[in-house]
Amino acid sequence: MARPLFDPLASQLIAIAGEAAIGAERLDSNWLRERLANPPPHWMSEDIDERRWRQITHPLRPAAVMIAIVQRESGPTLLFTQRTADLTDHAGQISFPGGRMEESDASMIETAQRETEEEIGLAREHIEILGRMPDYLTGTGYKMAPVVGLVTPPFELKPDPREVAEVFEVPLAFLMDGVNHQRRVIELPKQSVSRTFYAIQYQHYFIWGATAAILRNLFHLLRS
């Protein structure tokens, strides 16, 4: 079983990104639909390539995750899972629902929909697909396609206990505020490198790695 190379909570906080929060008008469902359908040509994602420190040389495996924006009366939230501790990849981490592409999947969007149904029981008829974010390359060897979807309550969830320890939501306004984006670093002596990564702390949840990097890119898209 693959184990984490380090404890992210033992990392050192080196900076707070600190950009101004995304305004409430840009978190509105209609504005999100328009932005995802017509992203500005000048916007740029951050170049965070996890392969650099993990030295991945084999072909990357295609995968997709669902960035599920839930339309709550109190304001939009994002839906996350905490993975069980005995999974092969990203054990115990906070993630978006998602997983590997299968041969039967017609597209990465279908992969994200199928994996979301399988992992947490959120049926695809509750999800309006808004668009895709740029692919993210992980240190565990995946080329991950983030798919953005708008979720309308009410809905029922049935998490798969083999993969999901918990499902929870975080206010989108909190996540789309640069004051909450931490830049952290940790030394990896066995690899003779240091790894720098983003993290977001919300209550007792520590969101980091690929999930935080994808959130960071969503932030860039919405503020551009």
Coordinates of C-alpha atoms in Angstrom, one line a residue:
M1 CA 0.0 0.0 0.0
A2 CA 1.3 3.4 -0.9
R3 CA 1.8 5.6 2.2
P4 CA 2.1 9.4 2.3
L5 CA 5.7 10.7 2.1
F6 CA 5.1 13.3 4.8
D7 CA 2.6 14.7 7.3
P8 CA 1.3 17.9 5.8
L9 CA 0.4 19.2 9.3
A10 CA 4.1 19.1 10.0
S11 CA 4.9 21.6 7.2
Q12 CA 6.0 25.2 7.7
L13 CA 3.7 28.1 6.9
I14 CA 5.7 30.4 4.7
A15 CA 3.2 32.8 3.2
I16 CA -0.5 33.8 3.0
A17 CA -1.6 34.5 -0.6
G18 CA -3.7 37.3 0.6
E19 CA -5.6 38.4 -2.5
A20 CA -9.0 40.1 -2.0
A21 CA -12.1 37.9 -1.6
I22 CA -14.2 37.1 -4.7
G23 CA -17.3 39.3 -4.5
A24 CA -20.7 37.8 -3.7
E25 CA -22.0 38.8 -7.1
R26 CA -19.4 36.4 -8.7
L27 CA -20.6 33.5 -6.6
D28 CA -24.1 33.8 -8.0
S29 CA -25.3 30.8 -10.0
N30 CA -26.0 32.8 -13.1
W31 CA -22.6 34.5 -13.0
L32 CA -20.9 31.1 -12.5
R33 CA -22.7 29.7 -15.5
E34 CA -21.5 32.5 -17.7
R35 CA -17.9 32.4 -16.5
L36 CA -17.5 28.7 -16.9
A37 CA -19.2 28.8 -20.3
N38 CA -17.0 31.7 -21.5
P39 CA -13.8 31.9 -19.5
P40 CA -11.7 35.0 -20.3
P41 CA -8.9 34.2 -22.7
H42 CA -6.3 36.0 -20.5
W43 CA -6.9 34.0 -17.3
M44 CA -4.0 31.7 -16.2
S45 CA -3.9 28.8 -13.8
E46 CA -0.9 28.4 -11.5
D47 CA 1.9 26.2 -12.7
I48 CA 1.9 23.7 -9.8
D49 CA 3.3 20.4 -11.2
E50 CA 3.6 17.7 -8.5
R51 CA 5.6 15.5 -10.8
R52 CA 8.7 17.7 -10.2
W53 CA 9.2 16.6 -6.7
R54 CA 7.9 13.0 -7.1
Q55 CA 9.9 12.4 -10.3
I56 CA 7.1 10.7 -12.2
T57 CA 8.3 9.3 -15.5
H58 CA 5.6 6.8 -16.5
P59 CA 2.5 7.9 -18.5
L60 CA -0.2 9.7 -16.4
R61 CA -3.5 7.9 -15.7
P62 CA -6.6 9.9 -16.7
A63 CA -9.0 10.8 -13.9
A64 CA -11.7 13.4 -13.1
V65 CA -13.1 15.0 -10.0
M66 CA -16.4 16.9 -9.4
I67 CA -16.2 20.4 -8.0
A68 CA -19.8 20.3 -6.7
I69 CA -21.2 23.8 -5.9
V70 CA -24.3 23.3 -3.7
Q71 CA -26.9 26.1 -3.9
R72 CA -27.8 26.6 -0.2
E73 CA -30.1 29.4 1.0
S74 CA -27.3 30.8 3.2
G75 CA -24.9 30.9 0.2
P76 CA -23.2 28.4 -2.1
T77 CA -21.0 25.7 -0.6
L78 CA -18.5 23.2 -2.0
L79 CA -18.9 19.5 -1.3
F80 CA -15.8 17.5 -0.2
T81 CA -15.1 14.0 1.0
Q82 CA -12.6 12.8 3.5
R83 CA -11.1 9.6 2.1
T84 CA -10.7 6.5 4.3
A85 CA -7.3 5.8 5.8
D86 CA -6.7 2.5 4.0
L87 CA -6.9 3.6 0.4
T88 CA -3.9 3.1 -1.9
D89 CA -3.8 6.7 -3.1
H90 CA -4.4 9.9 -1.1
A91 CA -5.5 7.9 2.0
G92 CA -7.2 10.1 4.7
Q93 CA -7.0 13.2 2.6
I94 CA -9.8 15.7 1.8
S95 CA -10.7 15.5 -1.8
F96 CA -13.4 16.2 -4.4
P97 CA -15.5 13.2 -5.4
G98 CA -13.8 11.5 -8.3
G99 CA -11.5 8.8 -9.6
R100 CA -10.0 7.1 -12.6
M101 CA -11.5 7.1 -16.1
E102 CA -12.8 3.7 -17.2
E103 CA -13.0 2.5 -20.8
S104 CA -16.8 2.7 -20.7
D105 CA -16.7 6.5 -19.9
A106 CA -17.4 8.6 -23.0
S107 CA -15.7 11.7 -21.6
M108 CA -14.0 13.1 -18.5
I109 CA -17.3 14.7 -17.5
E110 CA -18.9 11.2 -17.5
T111 CA -16.1 10.0 -15.4
A112 CA -16.7 12.7 -12.8
Q113 CA -20.5 12.0 -12.8
R114 CA -20.0 8.2 -12.5
E115 CA -17.4 8.5 -9.7
T116 CA -19.6 11.0 -7.8
E117 CA -22.5 8.6 -8.0
E118 CA -20.4 5.7 -6.9
E119 CA -18.5 7.4 -4.1
I120 CA -21.2 9.5 -2.4
G121 CA -24.5 8.5 -4.1
L122 CA -25.1 12.0 -5.6
A123 CA -27.2 11.2 -8.7
R124 CA -26.2 13.0 -11.8
E125 CA -29.7 14.5 -12.4
H126 CA -29.0 16.8 -9.4
I127 CA -25.9 18.2 -11.1
E128 CA -25.8 20.8 -13.8
I129 CA -22.5 20.7 -15.5
L130 CA -21.0 24.2 -15.9
G131 CA -17.7 23.3 -17.5
R132 CA -14.1 22.1 -16.9
M133 CA -11.0 23.5 -15.3
P134 CA -7.5 23.0 -16.7
D135 CA -6.1 19.5 -16.0
Y136 CA -4.0 19.0 -12.9
L137 CA -1.0 16.7 -12.8
T138 CA -0.6 14.9 -9.5
G139 CA 2.5 13.4 -7.8
T140 CA 0.7 10.1 -7.6
G141 CA 0.6 9.8 -11.4
Y142 CA -2.8 11.1 -12.4
K143 CA -3.9 13.7 -15.1
M144 CA -6.9 15.0 -13.3
A145 CA -9.7 16.8 -15.0
P146 CA -11.7 19.1 -12.6
V147 CA -15.4 19.3 -13.7
V148 CA -17.5 22.1 -12.2
G149 CA -21.1 21.3 -11.4
L150 CA -24.0 23.1 -9.8
V151 CA -26.0 21.0 -7.3
T152 CA -29.6 21.9 -6.4
P153 CA -31.0 20.6 -3.1
P154 CA -32.8 18.6 -1.9
F155 CA -30.7 15.5 -2.6
E156 CA -29.6 12.4 -0.7
L157 CA -26.1 11.1 -0.3
K158 CA -25.1 7.5 0.2
P159 CA -21.3 7.5 0.8
D160 CA -19.4 4.3 0.0
P161 CA -17.8 3.4 3.4
R162 CA -14.9 1.6 1.6
E163 CA -13.8 4.9 0.1
V164 CA -15.4 7.8 2.0
A165 CA -15.0 8.4 5.8
E166 CA -17.0 11.7 5.7
V167 CA -18.8 14.1 3.4
F168 CA -19.0 17.8 4.3
E169 CA -19.5 21.2 2.8
V170 CA -17.5 24.5 3.1
P171 CA -18.8 27.9 2.2
L172 CA -17.6 28.9 -1.2
A173 CA -17.0 32.5 0.0
F174 CA -14.5 31.2 2.5
L175 CA -12.6 29.2 -0.1
M176 CA -12.6 32.0 -2.6
D177 CA -10.8 34.4 -0.3
G178 CA -7.0 34.7 -0.7
V179 CA -6.6 35.4 3.0
N180 CA -7.4 31.7 3.6
H181 CA -4.9 30.4 1.1
Q182 CA -1.7 29.2 2.9
R183 CA 1.6 28.5 1.2
R184 CA 3.5 25.8 3.0
V185 CA 6.8 23.9 2.6
I186 CA 8.3 20.7 3.9
E187 CA 11.7 19.1 3.5
L188 CA 11.8 15.6 2.0
P189 CA 15.3 14.4 3.0
K190 CA 15.0 11.0 1.3
Q191 CA 14.2 12.7 -2.0
S192 CA 16.7 15.5 -1.4
V193 CA 14.0 18.1 -2.2
S194 CA 11.6 20.3 -0.5
R195 CA 7.9 20.4 -1.5
T196 CA 5.8 23.6 -1.5
F197 CA 2.1 23.4 -1.6
Y198 CA -1.2 25.2 -0.9
A199 CA -3.4 24.5 2.0
I200 CA -6.7 25.9 3.4
Q201 CA -7.7 25.4 7.0
Y202 CA -11.5 25.4 7.7
Q203 CA -12.5 24.5 11.2
H204 CA -10.8 21.1 11.8
Y205 CA -10.5 20.3 8.1
F206 CA -7.0 20.7 6.5
I207 CA -7.4 20.9 2.7
W208 CA -4.1 20.6 0.9
G209 CA -2.3 19.2 -2.1
A210 CA -4.1 18.7 -5.3
T211 CA -7.5 19.7 -3.8
A212 CA -6.2 23.0 -2.6
A213 CA -4.3 23.7 -5.9
I214 CA -7.5 23.1 -7.9
L215 CA -9.4 25.5 -5.5
R216 CA -6.6 28.0 -6.1
N217 CA -7.1 27.8 -9.9
L218 CA -10.9 28.2 -9.5
F219 CA -10.1 31.3 -7.5
H220 CA -8.0 32.6 -10.3
L221 CA -10.7 31.9 -12.9
L222 CA -13.5 33.6 -10.9
R223 CA -11.4 36.7 -10.1
S224 CA -10.0 37.2 -13.6

